[in-house]
């Protein structure tokens, strides 16, 4: 994990350091964090499992990705929730 002797990954990880991602804007104090990236990757995976995996096409999955990119830019939790 990310939290142990000599390690403190701050907002780069979720689940007590089990899942981590780098900070996409390289600013640990502002903007998108690694934990934001982890949560969004999980959200995208869940949407695929519910709406795309069975038929292999995933139209609603593509709709989400399109809306996310168009409306939310890089990342905005409020925007993500609305999409």
N, CA and C of each residue as an Amber inpcrd file, in Angstrom:
protein
   249
   0.8100000  -1.1800000   0.0000000   0.0000000   0.0000000   0.0000000
   0.8610000   1.2530000   0.0000000   0.2060000   2.3240000   0.0010000
   0.8590000   3.6190000  -0.1190000   1.1990000   4.2120000   1.2470000
   0.5570000   3.7290000   2.2760000   0.7830000   4.2910000   3.6020000
   1.5580000   3.2970000   4.4400000   2.7390000   3.6400000   4.7540000
   3.5830000   2.7990000   5.5860000   4.8160000   3.5980000   5.9530000
   5.7600000   2.9440000   6.5260000   6.9740000   3.6410000   6.9390000
   7.6700000   4.2540000   5.7250000   7.8050000   5.5570000   5.7430000
   8.4710000   6.2580000   4.6570000   7.5750000   6.5970000   3.4780000
   6.3090000   6.1980000   3.5340000   5.3870000   6.4560000   2.4310000
   4.2040000   7.2820000   2.9060000   3.8490000   8.2820000   2.1470000
   2.6210000   9.0330000   2.3610000   2.2250000   9.6080000   1.0120000
   1.2780000   8.9770000   0.3850000   0.9100000   9.3590000  -0.9710000
  -0.2280000  10.3730000  -1.0100000  -0.6380000  10.8660000   0.1430000
  -1.6430000  11.9250000   0.1830000  -2.9010000  11.5760000  -0.5790000
  -3.2510000  12.4130000  -1.5510000  -4.5000000  12.2270000  -2.2730000
  -4.3210000  11.4550000  -3.5810000  -3.2750000  10.6700000  -3.6880000
  -3.0560000   9.8670000  -4.8880000  -3.7550000   8.5160000  -4.8230000
  -4.2020000   8.1100000  -3.6260000  -4.7080000   6.7510000  -3.4340000
  -6.0940000   6.7270000  -2.7810000  -6.7420000   5.5760000  -2.9230000
  -7.9920000   5.2970000  -2.2180000  -7.8170000   3.9780000  -1.4640000
  -8.7820000   3.6490000  -0.6530000  -8.7920000   2.3720000   0.0670000
  -7.4990000   2.1240000   0.8330000  -7.1060000   3.1220000   1.6220000
  -5.9040000   3.0180000   2.4560000  -4.6580000   2.6640000   1.6580000
  -4.5410000   3.2440000   0.4780000  -3.3450000   3.0550000  -0.3280000
  -3.3720000   1.8600000  -1.2520000  -4.5050000   1.1910000  -1.3430000
  -4.5770000  -0.0040000  -2.1890000  -4.6160000   0.3430000  -3.6740000
  -5.3510000   1.4000000  -4.0330000  -5.4880000   1.7920000  -5.4370000
  -4.9630000   3.2150000  -5.6010000  -3.9840000   3.3870000  -6.4720000
  -3.3410000   4.6860000  -6.6390000  -3.2080000   5.0410000  -8.1140000
  -3.1360000   6.3260000  -8.3600000  -2.8410000   6.8450000  -9.6960000
  -2.0110000   8.1100000  -9.5190000  -1.2390000   8.4220000 -10.5230000
  -0.4540000   9.6430000 -10.4550000  -1.3710000  10.8500000 -10.6010000
  -0.9060000  11.9770000 -10.1480000  -1.6610000  13.2230000 -10.2570000
  -1.5200000  13.7340000 -11.6880000  -2.6150000  13.7910000 -12.4590000
  -2.4940000  14.1370000 -13.8760000  -2.0320000  15.5660000 -14.1470000
  -2.2750000  16.4780000 -13.2100000  -1.8260000  17.8520000 -13.4330000
  -0.5850000  18.1870000 -12.6030000  -0.0130000  17.1720000 -11.9510000
   1.2240000  17.3170000 -11.1630000   1.1580000  18.4030000 -10.0960000
  -0.0230000  18.5900000  -9.5260000  -0.1920000  19.5640000  -8.4460000
  -0.9990000  18.8880000  -7.3410000  -0.3250000  18.4690000  -6.2880000
  -0.9860000  17.7130000  -5.2180000  -1.9400000  18.5490000  -4.3820000
  -1.8970000  19.8580000  -4.5240000  -2.7340000  20.7180000  -3.6900000
  -3.9280000  21.3120000  -4.4300000  -3.9950000  21.1330000  -5.7400000
  -5.0520000  21.7580000  -6.5150000  -5.4190000  20.8640000  -7.6970000
  -6.6590000  20.9380000  -8.1090000  -7.0850000  20.2410000  -9.3190000
  -7.3610000  18.7700000  -9.1000000  -7.1730000  18.0190000 -10.1570000
  -7.4680000  16.5870000 -10.1660000  -6.4080000  15.8370000  -9.3760000
  -6.8610000  14.9220000  -8.5470000  -5.9330000  14.1150000  -7.7500000
  -5.8860000  12.6920000  -8.3030000  -4.9100000  11.9490000  -7.8490000
  -4.8210000  10.5440000  -8.2240000  -6.0430000   9.7680000  -7.7770000
  -6.5690000  10.0860000  -6.5960000  -7.7690000   9.3830000  -6.1240000
  -8.9800000   9.7190000  -7.0030000  -9.0390000  10.9370000  -7.5620000
 -10.0980000  11.2730000  -8.5230000 -10.0040000  10.3660000  -9.7430000
  -8.7940000  10.1570000 -10.2220000  -8.5690000   9.3010000 -11.3840000
  -8.9980000   7.8710000 -11.0830000  -8.6350000   7.3590000  -9.9140000
  -9.0130000   5.9980000  -9.5200000 -10.5320000   5.8650000  -9.4920000
 -11.2230000   6.8240000  -8.8670000 -12.6900000   6.7570000  -8.7840000
 -13.3430000   6.8340000 -10.1620000 -12.8410000   7.6890000 -11.0240000
 -13.4230000   7.8010000 -12.3620000 -13.1740000   6.5340000 -13.1760000
 -12.0000000   5.9390000 -13.0470000 -11.7410000   4.6660000 -13.7290000
 -12.6890000   3.5840000 -13.2480000 -12.9580000   3.5430000 -11.9530000
 -13.9060000   2.5750000 -11.4110000 -15.3130000   2.8470000 -11.9420000
 -15.7150000   4.1180000 -11.9820000 -17.0370000   4.4820000 -12.4940000
 -17.1890000   4.0240000 -13.9490000 -16.1670000   4.2790000 -14.7710000
 -16.2130000   3.8880000 -16.1830000 -16.3000000   2.3650000 -16.3140000
 -15.5550000   1.6480000 -15.4880000 -15.5980000   0.1860000 -15.5090000
 -16.9840000  -0.3230000 -15.1270000 -17.5850000   0.2720000 -14.1020000
 -18.9270000  -0.1350000 -13.6710000 -19.9610000   0.1300000 -14.7620000
 -19.8770000   1.2840000 -15.4040000 -20.8140000   1.6060000 -16.4800000
 -20.6670000   0.5810000 -17.6090000 -19.4480000   0.2050000 -17.9310000
 -19.2390000  -0.8080000 -18.9660000 -19.8570000  -2.1400000 -18.5430000
 -19.6160000  -2.5650000 -17.2970000 -20.1370000  -3.8540000 -16.8410000
 -21.6640000  -3.8900000 -16.8800000 -22.3100000  -2.7720000 -16.5570000
 -23.7700000  -2.7290000 -16.5330000 -24.3470000  -2.5480000 -17.9350000
 -23.7330000  -1.6930000 -18.7420000 -24.3560000  -1.3060000 -20.0150000
 -23.6410000  -1.7890000 -21.2710000 -22.4770000  -2.3790000 -21.1630000
 -21.7640000  -2.7200000 -22.3820000 -21.2610000  -4.1400000 -22.4870000
 -20.9660000  -4.7400000 -21.3620000 -20.3200000  -6.0430000 -21.3870000
 -21.1740000  -7.1150000 -22.0610000 -22.4730000  -7.1300000 -21.7940000
 -23.3450000  -8.1810000 -22.3140000 -23.3990000  -8.1870000 -23.8410000
 -23.5470000  -7.0090000 -24.4440000 -23.6600000  -6.9670000 -25.9020000
 -22.3380000  -6.6110000 -26.5850000 -21.3540000  -6.2000000 -25.8010000
 -20.0550000  -5.8740000 -26.3560000 -20.0140000  -4.5610000 -27.1180000
 -21.1130000  -3.8310000 -27.1240000 -21.1850000  -2.5690000 -27.8560000
 -21.1160000  -1.3940000 -26.8890000 -21.9430000  -1.4010000 -25.8750000
 -21.8770000  -0.3960000 -24.8260000 -22.2320000   1.0070000 -25.2550000
 -23.3580000   1.1670000 -25.9220000 -23.7510000   2.4890000 -26.3970000
 -23.8450000   3.4980000 -25.2530000 -24.4480000   3.0920000 -24.1280000
 -24.5550000   4.0180000 -22.9870000 -23.1830000   4.3200000 -22.3960000
 -22.2660000   3.3850000 -22.4710000 -20.8980000   3.6040000 -22.0030000
 -20.2360000   4.6930000 -22.8500000 -20.3720000   4.5730000 -24.1740000
 -19.8260000   5.5980000 -25.0660000 -20.5250000   6.9340000 -24.8610000
 -21.8410000   6.8990000 -24.6100000 -22.5750000   8.1390000 -24.3340000
 -21.9970000   8.8340000 -23.1040000 -21.7300000   8.0550000 -22.0390000
 -21.1560000   8.6300000 -20.8220000 -19.7970000   9.2630000 -21.1160000
 -18.9300000   8.5300000 -21.8100000 -17.5960000   9.0620000 -22.1120000
 -17.6830000  10.3450000 -22.9230000 -18.5950000  10.3720000 -23.8840000
 -18.7700000  11.5630000 -24.7200000 -19.2610000  12.7400000 -23.8900000
 -20.2890000  12.5060000 -23.0610000 -20.8230000  13.5740000 -22.2130000
 -19.7890000  14.0500000 -21.1960000 -19.0670000  13.1160000 -20.6170000
 -18.0420000  13.4710000 -19.6400000 -17.0230000  14.4150000 -20.2640000
 -16.5220000  14.0400000 -21.4380000 -15.5090000  14.8600000 -22.0940000
 -16.0770000  16.2210000 -22.4870000 -17.2880000  16.2290000 -23.0130000
 -17.8860000  17.4730000 -23.4890000 -18.2410000  18.4120000 -22.3430000
 -18.8120000  17.8710000 -21.2570000 -19.3330000  18.7110000 -20.1780000
 -18.3660000  18.9460000 -19.0360000 -17.4990000  17.9990000 -18.7800000
 -16.7090000  18.0570000 -17.5480000 -15.2580000  18.4200000 -17.7560000
 -14.7900000  18.4710000 -18.9600000 -13.3790000  18.7630000 -19.1680000
 -12.5220000  17.7040000 -18.5140000 -11.4950000  18.1290000 -17.8020000
 -10.5980000  17.1700000 -17.1760000 -11.2690000  16.4580000 -16.0050000
 -11.8350000  17.2030000 -15.0810000 -12.5400000  16.5720000 -13.9680000
 -13.2110000  17.6200000 -13.1030000 -14.4480000  17.3340000 -12.7570000
 -15.2140000  18.1600000 -11.8370000 -16.2620000  17.2550000 -11.2120000
 -16.1290000  16.9500000  -9.9320000 -16.9970000  15.9680000  -9.2860000
 -18.4730000  16.3090000  -9.4460000 -18.8340000  17.5630000  -9.2940000
 -20.2250000  17.9500000  -9.4710000 -20.7020000  17.6500000 -10.8750000
 -19.8850000  17.9360000 -11.8540000 -20.2270000  17.6480000 -13.2410000
 -20.3480000  16.1410000 -13.4730000 -19.4320000  15.3770000 -12.9300000
 -19.4700000  13.9260000 -13.0660000 -20.7880000  13.3900000 -12.5260000
 -21.2030000  13.8740000 -11.3750000 -22.4480000  13.4030000 -10.7720000
 -23.6560000  13.7100000 -11.6580000 -23.6390000  14.8630000 -12.3340000
 -24.7440000  15.2310000 -13.2080000 -24.7730000  14.4150000 -14.4940000
 -23.5990000  14.0530000 -15.0040000 -23.5230000  13.2640000 -16.2380000
 -24.0500000  11.8770000 -15.9550000
